[in-house]
Amino acid sequence: MLPPDATLTLRHATLRDLSAVDALLARSYPRLLAADYPPSVLVTALPIIARARPELLASGRYWLAEDAAGRLLGAGGWSGHAPTPRDGSGGPGTRTDGLAHVRHVATDPDALRRGVGRALMARVMAEARATGFRQMESLSTLTAVPFYTAVGFREIGSIVVGLRPGISFPAVRMVCDLP
């Protein structure tokens, strides 16, 4: 959790935030994923996954968490459709009514275990629930499985996400109910 005197502000992202989210992903993913993925996977996957998705930032469903000084500590959002790999192959799943999808969540490595990720996920889950979704799915990195479990997700099984032709990324499909 953040210290009692710290302020965390959540706000919707805009396209103006693209470079800041890129910088967050670039400092977060390489450090946090290194313990769970071999360099051979990271060298091909990081240039793809550590880039902000403009359509997410413009969607109105992508949130930024900032401290009182305006520093970006975390980001994440959701969509009402299955994420599509960048190779256009149709995605890891098909649209399922009532199922929302966690999208591109990251926390600054220096802000871990301060409540940033929990605050983002609480907002994301509440917003999806208020929009009528009853379940939420995450294609979690191996690293983030304990986090998603702590916020109410359960493991469905291991998957391999096709990022581009010839580039695969091991992940874990997780789901939670949105009561």
mmCIF file with all atom_site columns, C-alpha atoms in Angstrom:
data_model
loop_
_atom_site.group_PDB
_atom_site.id
_atom_site.type_symbol
_atom_site.label_atom_id
_atom_site.label_alt_id
_atom_site.label_comp_id
_atom_site.label_asym_id
_atom_site.label_entity_id
_atom_site.label_seq_id
_atom_site.pdbx_PDB_ins_code
_atom_site.Cartn_x
_atom_site.Cartn_y
_atom_site.Cartn_z
_atom_site.occupancy
_atom_site.B_iso_or_equiv
_atom_site.pdbx_formal_charge
_atom_site.auth_seq_id
_atom_site.auth_comp_id
_atom_site.auth_asym_id
_atom_site.auth_atom_id
_atom_site.pdbx_PDB_model_num
ATOM 1   C CA . MET A 1 1   ? 0.000   0.000   0.000   1.00 0.00 ? 1   MET A CA 1
ATOM 2   C CA . LEU A 1 2   ? 1.029   3.606   -0.452  1.00 0.00 ? 2   LEU A CA 1
ATOM 3   C CA . PRO A 1 3   ? 2.158   5.353   2.720   1.00 0.00 ? 3   PRO A CA 1
ATOM 4   C CA . PRO A 1 4   ? -0.714  7.156   4.509   1.00 0.00 ? 4   PRO A CA 1
ATOM 5   C CA . ASP A 1 5   ? 0.612   10.553  3.409   1.00 0.00 ? 5   ASP A CA 1
ATOM 6   C CA . ALA A 1 6   ? 0.930   9.545   -0.256  1.00 0.00 ? 6   ALA A CA 1
ATOM 7   C CA . THR A 1 7   ? -1.698  10.366  -2.834  1.00 0.00 ? 7   THR A CA 1
ATOM 8   C CA . LEU A 1 8   ? -2.522  8.107   -5.736  1.00 0.00 ? 8   LEU A CA 1
ATOM 9   C CA . THR A 1 9   ? -4.656  9.531   -8.512  1.00 0.00 ? 9   THR A CA 1
ATOM 10  C CA . LEU A 1 10  ? -6.355  7.420   -11.152 1.00 0.00 ? 10  LEU A CA 1
ATOM 11  C CA . ARG A 1 11  ? -7.340  9.044   -14.423 1.00 0.00 ? 11  ARG A CA 1
ATOM 12  C CA . HIS A 1 12  ? -8.287  7.986   -17.920 1.00 0.00 ? 12  HIS A CA 1
ATOM 13  C CA . ALA A 1 13  ? -5.412  7.825   -20.381 1.00 0.00 ? 13  ALA A CA 1
ATOM 14  C CA . THR A 1 14  ? -5.426  9.823   -23.603 1.00 0.00 ? 14  THR A CA 1
ATOM 15  C CA . LEU A 1 15  ? -3.291  9.634   -26.712 1.00 0.00 ? 15  LEU A CA 1
ATOM 16  C CA . ARG A 1 16  ? -1.156  12.421  -25.209 1.00 0.00 ? 16  ARG A CA 1
ATOM 17  C CA . ASP A 1 17  ? 0.012   9.818   -22.647 1.00 0.00 ? 17  ASP A CA 1
ATOM 18  C CA . LEU A 1 18  ? 1.471   7.474   -25.274 1.00 0.00 ? 18  LEU A CA 1
ATOM 19  C CA . SER A 1 19  ? 5.145   8.252   -24.631 1.00 0.00 ? 19  SER A CA 1
ATOM 20  C CA . ALA A 1 20  ? 4.708   8.109   -20.846 1.00 0.00 ? 20  ALA A CA 1
ATOM 21  C CA . VAL A 1 21  ? 3.021   4.698   -21.032 1.00 0.00 ? 21  VAL A CA 1
ATOM 22  C CA . ASP A 1 22  ? 5.725   3.498   -23.442 1.00 0.00 ? 22  ASP A CA 1
ATOM 23  C CA . ALA A 1 23  ? 8.340   4.576   -20.885 1.00 0.00 ? 23  ALA A CA 1
ATOM 24  C CA . LEU A 1 24  ? 6.466   2.807   -18.047 1.00 0.00 ? 24  LEU A CA 1
ATOM 25  C CA . LEU A 1 25  ? 6.243   -0.447  -20.010 1.00 0.00 ? 25  LEU A CA 1
ATOM 26  C CA . ALA A 1 26  ? 9.906   -0.173  -21.026 1.00 0.00 ? 26  ALA A CA 1
ATOM 27  C CA . ARG A 1 27  ? 11.073  0.153   -17.428 1.00 0.00 ? 27  ARG A CA 1
ATOM 28  C CA . SER A 1 28  ? 8.582   -2.354  -16.001 1.00 0.00 ? 28  SER A CA 1
ATOM 29  C CA . TYR A 1 29  ? 8.426   -5.398  -18.243 1.00 0.00 ? 29  TYR A CA 1
ATOM 30  C CA . PRO A 1 30  ? 12.162  -6.097  -18.714 1.00 0.00 ? 30  PRO A CA 1
ATOM 31  C CA . ARG A 1 31  ? 12.873  -5.916  -14.971 1.00 0.00 ? 31  ARG A CA 1
ATOM 32  C CA . LEU A 1 32  ? 9.792   -7.751  -13.752 1.00 0.00 ? 32  LEU A CA 1
ATOM 33  C CA . LEU A 1 33  ? 9.636   -10.515 -16.369 1.00 0.00 ? 33  LEU A CA 1
ATOM 34  C CA . ALA A 1 34  ? 13.335  -11.434 -16.293 1.00 0.00 ? 34  ALA A CA 1
ATOM 35  C CA . ALA A 1 35  ? 12.888  -13.851 -13.379 1.00 0.00 ? 35  ALA A CA 1
ATOM 36  C CA . ASP A 1 36  ? 10.233  -15.925 -15.180 1.00 0.00 ? 36  ASP A CA 1
ATOM 37  C CA . TYR A 1 37  ? 11.172  -15.847 -18.865 1.00 0.00 ? 37  TYR A CA 1
ATOM 38  C CA . PRO A 1 38  ? 14.409  -16.854 -20.566 1.00 0.00 ? 38  PRO A CA 1
ATOM 39  C CA . PRO A 1 39  ? 16.345  -14.195 -22.495 1.00 0.00 ? 39  PRO A CA 1
ATOM 40  C CA . SER A 1 40  ? 15.478  -16.010 -25.743 1.00 0.00 ? 40  SER A CA 1
ATOM 41  C CA . VAL A 1 41  ? 11.773  -15.234 -25.158 1.00 0.00 ? 41  VAL A CA 1
ATOM 42  C CA . LEU A 1 42  ? 12.278  -11.696 -23.863 1.00 0.00 ? 42  LEU A CA 1
ATOM 43  C CA . VAL A 1 43  ? 14.531  -10.607 -26.733 1.00 0.00 ? 43  VAL A CA 1
ATOM 44  C CA . THR A 1 44  ? 11.728  -11.246 -29.225 1.00 0.00 ? 44  THR A CA 1
ATOM 45  C CA . ALA A 1 45  ? 8.687   -10.453 -27.070 1.00 0.00 ? 45  ALA A CA 1
ATOM 46  C CA . LEU A 1 46  ? 9.693   -7.246  -25.285 1.00 0.00 ? 46  LEU A CA 1
ATOM 47  C CA . PRO A 1 47  ? 9.867   -5.049  -28.396 1.00 0.00 ? 47  PRO A CA 1
ATOM 48  C CA . ILE A 1 48  ? 6.245   -6.045  -29.058 1.00 0.00 ? 48  ILE A CA 1
ATOM 49  C CA . ILE A 1 49  ? 4.653   -6.112  -25.596 1.00 0.00 ? 49  ILE A CA 1
ATOM 50  C CA . ALA A 1 50  ? 6.517   -3.140  -24.098 1.00 0.00 ? 50  ALA A CA 1
ATOM 51  C CA . ARG A 1 51  ? 4.776   -0.678  -26.418 1.00 0.00 ? 51  ARG A CA 1
ATOM 52  C CA . ALA A 1 52  ? 1.658   1.288   -25.557 1.00 0.00 ? 52  ALA A CA 1
ATOM 53  C CA . ARG A 1 53  ? -1.392  0.477   -27.646 1.00 0.00 ? 53  ARG A CA 1
ATOM 54  C CA . PRO A 1 54  ? -2.867  3.751   -28.972 1.00 0.00 ? 54  PRO A CA 1
ATOM 55  C CA . GLU A 1 55  ? -6.324  2.198   -29.393 1.00 0.00 ? 55  GLU A CA 1
ATOM 56  C CA . LEU A 1 56  ? -6.355  1.307   -25.688 1.00 0.00 ? 56  LEU A CA 1
ATOM 57  C CA . LEU A 1 57  ? -5.290  4.778   -24.598 1.00 0.00 ? 57  LEU A CA 1
ATOM 58  C CA . ALA A 1 58  ? -8.047  6.290   -26.740 1.00 0.00 ? 58  ALA A CA 1
ATOM 59  C CA . SER A 1 59  ? -10.711 3.769   -25.648 1.00 0.00 ? 59  SER A CA 1
ATOM 60  C CA . GLY A 1 60  ? -11.845 5.479   -22.438 1.00 0.00 ? 60  GLY A CA 1
ATOM 61  C CA . ARG A 1 61  ? -11.213 2.144   -20.673 1.00 0.00 ? 61  ARG A CA 1
ATOM 62  C CA . TYR A 1 62  ? -7.512  2.564   -19.947 1.00 0.00 ? 62  TYR A CA 1
ATOM 63  C CA . TRP A 1 63  ? -6.384  4.066   -16.650 1.00 0.00 ? 63  TRP A CA 1
ATOM 64  C CA . LEU A 1 64  ? -3.203  5.679   -15.346 1.00 0.00 ? 64  LEU A CA 1
ATOM 65  C CA . ALA A 1 65  ? -2.108  5.781   -11.709 1.00 0.00 ? 65  ALA A CA 1
ATOM 66  C CA . GLU A 1 66  ? -0.017  8.801   -10.751 1.00 0.00 ? 66  GLU A CA 1
ATOM 67  C CA . ASP A 1 67  ? 1.519   9.983   -7.502  1.00 0.00 ? 67  ASP A CA 1
ATOM 68  C CA . ALA A 1 68  ? 1.090   13.492  -6.094  1.00 0.00 ? 68  ALA A CA 1
ATOM 69  C CA . ALA A 1 69  ? 4.016   14.739  -8.196  1.00 0.00 ? 69  ALA A CA 1
ATOM 70  C CA . GLY A 1 70  ? 2.371   13.455  -11.380 1.00 0.00 ? 70  GLY A CA 1
ATOM 71  C CA . ARG A 1 71  ? 4.771   10.518  -11.867 1.00 0.00 ? 71  ARG A CA 1
ATOM 72  C CA . LEU A 1 72  ? 3.248   7.587   -13.698 1.00 0.00 ? 72  LEU A CA 1
ATOM 73  C CA . LEU A 1 73  ? 3.309   4.562   -11.357 1.00 0.00 ? 73  LEU A CA 1
ATOM 74  C CA . GLY A 1 74  ? 0.983   2.194   -13.175 1.00 0.00 ? 74  GLY A CA 1
ATOM 75  C CA . ALA A 1 75  ? -1.379  1.693   -16.057 1.00 0.00 ? 75  ALA A CA 1
ATOM 76  C CA . GLY A 1 76  ? -4.012  -0.777  -17.132 1.00 0.00 ? 76  GLY A CA 1
ATOM 77  C CA . GLY A 1 77  ? -7.400  -1.183  -18.621 1.00 0.00 ? 77  GLY A CA 1
ATOM 78  C CA . TRP A 1 78  ? -9.982  -3.471  -20.098 1.00 0.00 ? 78  TRP A CA 1
ATOM 79  C CA . SER A 1 79  ? -11.963 -4.223  -23.203 1.00 0.00 ? 79  SER A CA 1
ATOM 80  C CA . GLY A 1 80  ? -15.192 -6.003  -23.947 1.00 0.00 ? 80  GLY A CA 1
ATOM 81  C CA . HIS A 1 81  ? -13.648 -8.179  -26.635 1.00 0.00 ? 81  HIS A CA 1
ATOM 82  C CA . ALA A 1 82  ? -10.858 -10.703 -26.771 1.00 0.00 ? 82  ALA A CA 1
ATOM 83  C CA . PRO A 1 83  ? -7.455  -9.136  -27.425 1.00 0.00 ? 83  PRO A CA 1
ATOM 84  C CA . THR A 1 84  ? -6.169  -9.794  -30.929 1.00 0.00 ? 84  THR A CA 1
ATOM 85  C CA . PRO A 1 85  ? -2.531  -10.695 -31.489 1.00 0.00 ? 85  PRO A CA 1
ATOM 86  C CA . ARG A 1 86  ? -0.637  -8.253  -33.644 1.00 0.00 ? 86  ARG A CA 1
ATOM 87  C CA . ASP A 1 87  ? -0.259  -10.893 -36.361 1.00 0.00 ? 87  ASP A CA 1
ATOM 88  C CA . GLY A 1 88  ? -3.992  -10.653 -37.097 1.00 0.00 ? 88  GLY A CA 1
ATOM 89  C CA . SER A 1 89  ? -4.550  -14.369 -36.515 1.00 0.00 ? 89  SER A CA 1
ATOM 90  C CA . GLY A 1 90  ? -7.825  -13.837 -34.687 1.00 0.00 ? 90  GLY A CA 1
ATOM 91  C CA . GLY A 1 91  ? -6.843  -13.746 -31.047 1.00 0.00 ? 91  GLY A CA 1
ATOM 92  C CA . PRO A 1 92  ? -6.507  -16.176 -28.191 1.00 0.00 ? 92  PRO A CA 1
ATOM 93  C CA . GLY A 1 93  ? -10.256 -16.493 -27.897 1.00 0.00 ? 93  GLY A CA 1
ATOM 94  C CA . THR A 1 94  ? -13.489 -15.313 -29.354 1.00 0.00 ? 94  THR A CA 1
ATOM 95  C CA . ARG A 1 95  ? -15.879 -12.763 -27.965 1.00 0.00 ? 95  ARG A CA 1
ATOM 96  C CA . THR A 1 96  ? -17.982 -14.141 -25.171 1.00 0.00 ? 96  THR A CA 1
ATOM 97  C CA . ASP A 1 97  ? -20.937 -12.088 -23.976 1.00 0.00 ? 97  ASP A CA 1
ATOM 98  C CA . GLY A 1 98  ? -20.473 -11.072 -20.374 1.00 0.00 ? 98  GLY A CA 1
ATOM 99  C CA . LEU A 1 99  ? -16.679 -11.544 -20.472 1.00 0.00 ? 99  LEU A CA 1
ATOM 100 C CA . ALA A 1 100 ? -14.411 -8.493  -20.226 1.00 0.00 ? 100 ALA A CA 1
ATOM 101 C CA . HIS A 1 101 ? -10.653 -8.668  -20.769 1.00 0.00 ? 101 HIS A CA 1
ATOM 102 C CA . VAL A 1 102 ? -7.803  -7.127  -18.765 1.00 0.00 ? 102 VAL A CA 1
ATOM 103 C CA . ARG A 1 103 ? -5.512  -5.153  -21.052 1.00 0.00 ? 103 ARG A CA 1
ATOM 104 C CA . HIS A 1 104 ? -1.851  -4.114  -20.796 1.00 0.00 ? 104 HIS A CA 1
ATOM 105 C CA . VAL A 1 105 ? -1.425  -3.719  -17.018 1.00 0.00 ? 105 VAL A CA 1
ATOM 106 C CA . ALA A 1 106 ? 1.941   -2.596  -15.656 1.00 0.00 ? 106 ALA A CA 1
ATOM 107 C CA . THR A 1 107 ? 3.326   -1.133  -12.450 1.00 0.00 ? 107 THR A CA 1
ATOM 108 C CA . ASP A 1 108 ? 6.597   0.737   -12.126 1.00 0.00 ? 108 ASP A CA 1
ATOM 109 C CA . PRO A 1 109 ? 9.075   -1.720  -10.556 1.00 0.00 ? 109 PRO A CA 1
ATOM 110 C CA . ASP A 1 110 ? 9.938   0.877   -7.907  1.00 0.00 ? 110 ASP A CA 1
ATOM 111 C CA . ALA A 1 111 ? 6.257   1.166   -6.908  1.00 0.00 ? 111 ALA A CA 1
ATOM 112 C CA . LEU A 1 112 ? 5.497   -2.524  -6.387  1.00 0.00 ? 112 LEU A CA 1
ATOM 113 C CA . ARG A 1 113 ? 3.555   -3.592  -3.302  1.00 0.00 ? 113 ARG A CA 1
ATOM 114 C CA . ARG A 1 114 ? 2.280   -0.072  -2.667  1.00 0.00 ? 114 ARG A CA 1
ATOM 115 C CA . GLY A 1 115 ? -1.301  -0.653  -3.788  1.00 0.00 ? 115 GLY A CA 1
ATOM 116 C CA . VAL A 1 116 ? -0.915  0.747   -7.302  1.00 0.00 ? 116 VAL A CA 1
ATOM 117 C CA . GLY A 1 117 ? -1.870  -2.448  -9.132  1.00 0.00 ? 117 GLY A CA 1
ATOM 118 C CA . ARG A 1 118 ? -4.721  -3.175  -6.719  1.00 0.00 ? 118 ARG A CA 1
ATOM 119 C CA . ALA A 1 119 ? -6.136  0.321   -7.177  1.00 0.00 ? 119 ALA A CA 1
ATOM 120 C CA . LEU A 1 120 ? -5.988  0.002   -10.954 1.00 0.00 ? 120 LEU A CA 1
ATOM 121 C CA . MET A 1 121 ? -7.588  -3.438  -10.974 1.00 0.00 ? 121 MET A CA 1
ATOM 122 C CA . ALA A 1 122 ? -10.321 -2.355  -8.560  1.00 0.00 ? 122 ALA A CA 1
ATOM 123 C CA . ARG A 1 123 ? -11.204 0.503   -10.931 1.00 0.00 ? 123 ARG A CA 1
ATOM 124 C CA . VAL A 1 124 ? -11.000 -1.702  -14.033 1.00 0.00 ? 124 VAL A CA 1
ATOM 125 C CA . MET A 1 125 ? -13.155 -4.431  -12.484 1.00 0.00 ? 125 MET A CA 1
ATOM 126 C CA . ALA A 1 126 ? -15.735 -1.988  -11.106 1.00 0.00 ? 126 ALA A CA 1
ATOM 127 C CA . GLU A 1 127 ? -16.034 -0.227  -14.452 1.00 0.00 ? 127 GLU A CA 1
ATOM 128 C CA . ALA A 1 128 ? -16.449 -3.501  -16.369 1.00 0.00 ? 128 ALA A CA 1
ATOM 129 C CA . ARG A 1 129 ? -19.054 -4.664  -13.838 1.00 0.00 ? 129 ARG A CA 1
ATOM 130 C CA . ALA A 1 130 ? -20.953 -1.355  -14.087 1.00 0.00 ? 130 ALA A CA 1
ATOM 131 C CA . THR A 1 131 ? -21.007 -1.752  -17.868 1.00 0.00 ? 131 THR A CA 1
ATOM 132 C CA . GLY A 1 132 ? -22.744 -5.115  -17.523 1.00 0.00 ? 132 GLY A CA 1
ATOM 133 C CA . PHE A 1 133 ? -19.904 -7.622  -17.696 1.00 0.00 ? 133 PHE A CA 1
ATOM 134 C CA . ARG A 1 134 ? -20.092 -10.557 -15.287 1.00 0.00 ? 134 ARG A CA 1
ATOM 135 C CA . GLN A 1 135 ? -16.638 -12.080 -15.704 1.00 0.00 ? 135 GLN A CA 1
ATOM 136 C CA . MET A 1 136 ? -13.171 -10.807 -16.499 1.00 0.00 ? 136 MET A CA 1
ATOM 137 C CA . GLU A 1 137 ? -10.335 -12.669 -18.184 1.00 0.00 ? 137 GLU A CA 1
ATOM 138 C CA . SER A 1 138 ? -6.616  -12.004 -17.997 1.00 0.00 ? 138 SER A CA 1
ATOM 139 C CA . LEU A 1 139 ? -3.912  -13.459 -20.192 1.00 0.00 ? 139 LEU A CA 1
ATOM 140 C CA . SER A 1 140 ? -1.396  -13.110 -17.383 1.00 0.00 ? 140 SER A CA 1
ATOM 141 C CA . THR A 1 141 ? 2.354   -13.170 -17.651 1.00 0.00 ? 141 THR A CA 1
ATOM 142 C CA . LEU A 1 142 ? 3.927   -15.925 -15.577 1.00 0.00 ? 142 LEU A CA 1
ATOM 143 C CA . THR A 1 143 ? 5.203   -13.176 -13.283 1.00 0.00 ? 143 THR A CA 1
ATOM 144 C CA . ALA A 1 144 ? 1.778   -11.649 -12.595 1.00 0.00 ? 144 ALA A CA 1
ATOM 145 C CA . VAL A 1 145 ? -0.107  -14.851 -11.667 1.00 0.00 ? 145 VAL A CA 1
ATOM 146 C CA . PRO A 1 146 ? 0.278   -14.272 -7.879  1.00 0.00 ? 146 PRO A CA 1
ATOM 147 C CA . PHE A 1 147 ? -0.965  -10.691 -8.271  1.00 0.00 ? 147 PHE A CA 1
ATOM 148 C CA . TYR A 1 148 ? -4.053  -11.681 -10.242 1.00 0.00 ? 148 TYR A CA 1
ATOM 149 C CA . THR A 1 149 ? -4.752  -14.496 -7.787  1.00 0.00 ? 149 THR A CA 1
ATOM 150 C CA . ALA A 1 150 ? -4.584  -11.973 -4.923  1.00 0.00 ? 150 ALA A CA 1
ATOM 151 C CA . VAL A 1 151 ? -7.201  -9.746  -6.602  1.00 0.00 ? 151 VAL A CA 1
ATOM 152 C CA . GLY A 1 152 ? -9.634  -12.615 -7.157  1.00 0.00 ? 152 GLY A CA 1
ATOM 153 C CA . PHE A 1 153 ? -8.679  -14.367 -10.386 1.00 0.00 ? 153 PHE A CA 1
ATOM 154 C CA . ARG A 1 154 ? -8.337  -18.133 -10.721 1.00 0.00 ? 154 ARG A CA 1
ATOM 155 C CA . GLU A 1 155 ? -6.120  -20.016 -13.148 1.00 0.00 ? 155 GLU A CA 1
ATOM 156 C CA . ILE A 1 156 ? -7.788  -21.691 -16.114 1.00 0.00 ? 156 ILE A CA 1
ATOM 157 C CA . GLY A 1 157 ? -4.616  -22.982 -17.759 1.00 0.00 ? 157 GLY A CA 1
ATOM 158 C CA . SER A 1 158 ? -1.380  -22.270 -19.538 1.00 0.00 ? 158 SER A CA 1
ATOM 159 C CA . ILE A 1 159 ? -1.520  -20.812 -23.030 1.00 0.00 ? 159 ILE A CA 1
ATOM 160 C CA . VAL A 1 160 ? 0.889   -19.560 -25.647 1.00 0.00 ? 160 VAL A CA 1
ATOM 161 C CA . VAL A 1 161 ? 0.058   -16.169 -27.132 1.00 0.00 ? 161 VAL A CA 1
ATOM 162 C CA . GLY A 1 162 ? 1.134   -15.641 -30.725 1.00 0.00 ? 162 GLY A CA 1
ATOM 163 C CA . LEU A 1 163 ? 2.530   -12.108 -30.809 1.00 0.00 ? 163 LEU A CA 1
ATOM 164 C CA . ARG A 1 164 ? 3.618   -12.258 -34.449 1.00 0.00 ? 164 ARG A CA 1
ATOM 165 C CA . PRO A 1 165 ? 4.352   -15.105 -36.843 1.00 0.00 ? 165 PRO A CA 1
ATOM 166 C CA . GLY A 1 166 ? 7.173   -17.077 -35.214 1.00 0.00 ? 166 GLY A CA 1
ATOM 167 C CA . ILE A 1 167 ? 7.032   -15.146 -31.917 1.00 0.00 ? 167 ILE A CA 1
ATOM 168 C CA . SER A 1 168 ? 5.238   -16.878 -29.054 1.00 0.00 ? 168 SER A CA 1
ATOM 169 C CA . PHE A 1 169 ? 4.808   -15.806 -25.455 1.00 0.00 ? 169 PHE A CA 1
ATOM 170 C CA . PRO A 1 170 ? 3.896   -18.203 -22.614 1.00 0.00 ? 170 PRO A CA 1
ATOM 171 C CA . ALA A 1 171 ? 1.052   -16.930 -20.449 1.00 0.00 ? 171 ALA A CA 1
ATOM 172 C CA . VAL A 1 172 ? -1.662  -18.117 -18.086 1.00 0.00 ? 172 VAL A CA 1
ATOM 173 C CA . ARG A 1 173 ? -5.358  -17.663 -18.778 1.00 0.00 ? 173 ARG A CA 1
ATOM 174 C CA . MET A 1 174 ? -7.112  -16.477 -15.625 1.00 0.00 ? 174 MET A CA 1
ATOM 175 C CA . VAL A 1 175 ? -10.746 -15.549 -14.914 1.00 0.00 ? 175 VAL A CA 1
ATOM 176 C CA . CYS A 1 176 ? -12.639 -13.862 -12.103 1.00 0.00 ? 176 CYS A CA 1
ATOM 177 C CA . ASP A 1 177 ? -16.314 -13.265 -11.437 1.00 0.00 ? 177 ASP A CA 1
ATOM 178 C CA . LEU A 1 178 ? -17.565 -9.687  -11.303 1.00 0.00 ? 178 LEU A CA 1
ATOM 179 C CA . PRO A 1 179 ? -20.403 -9.956  -8.749  1.00 0.00 ? 179 PRO A CA 1
#
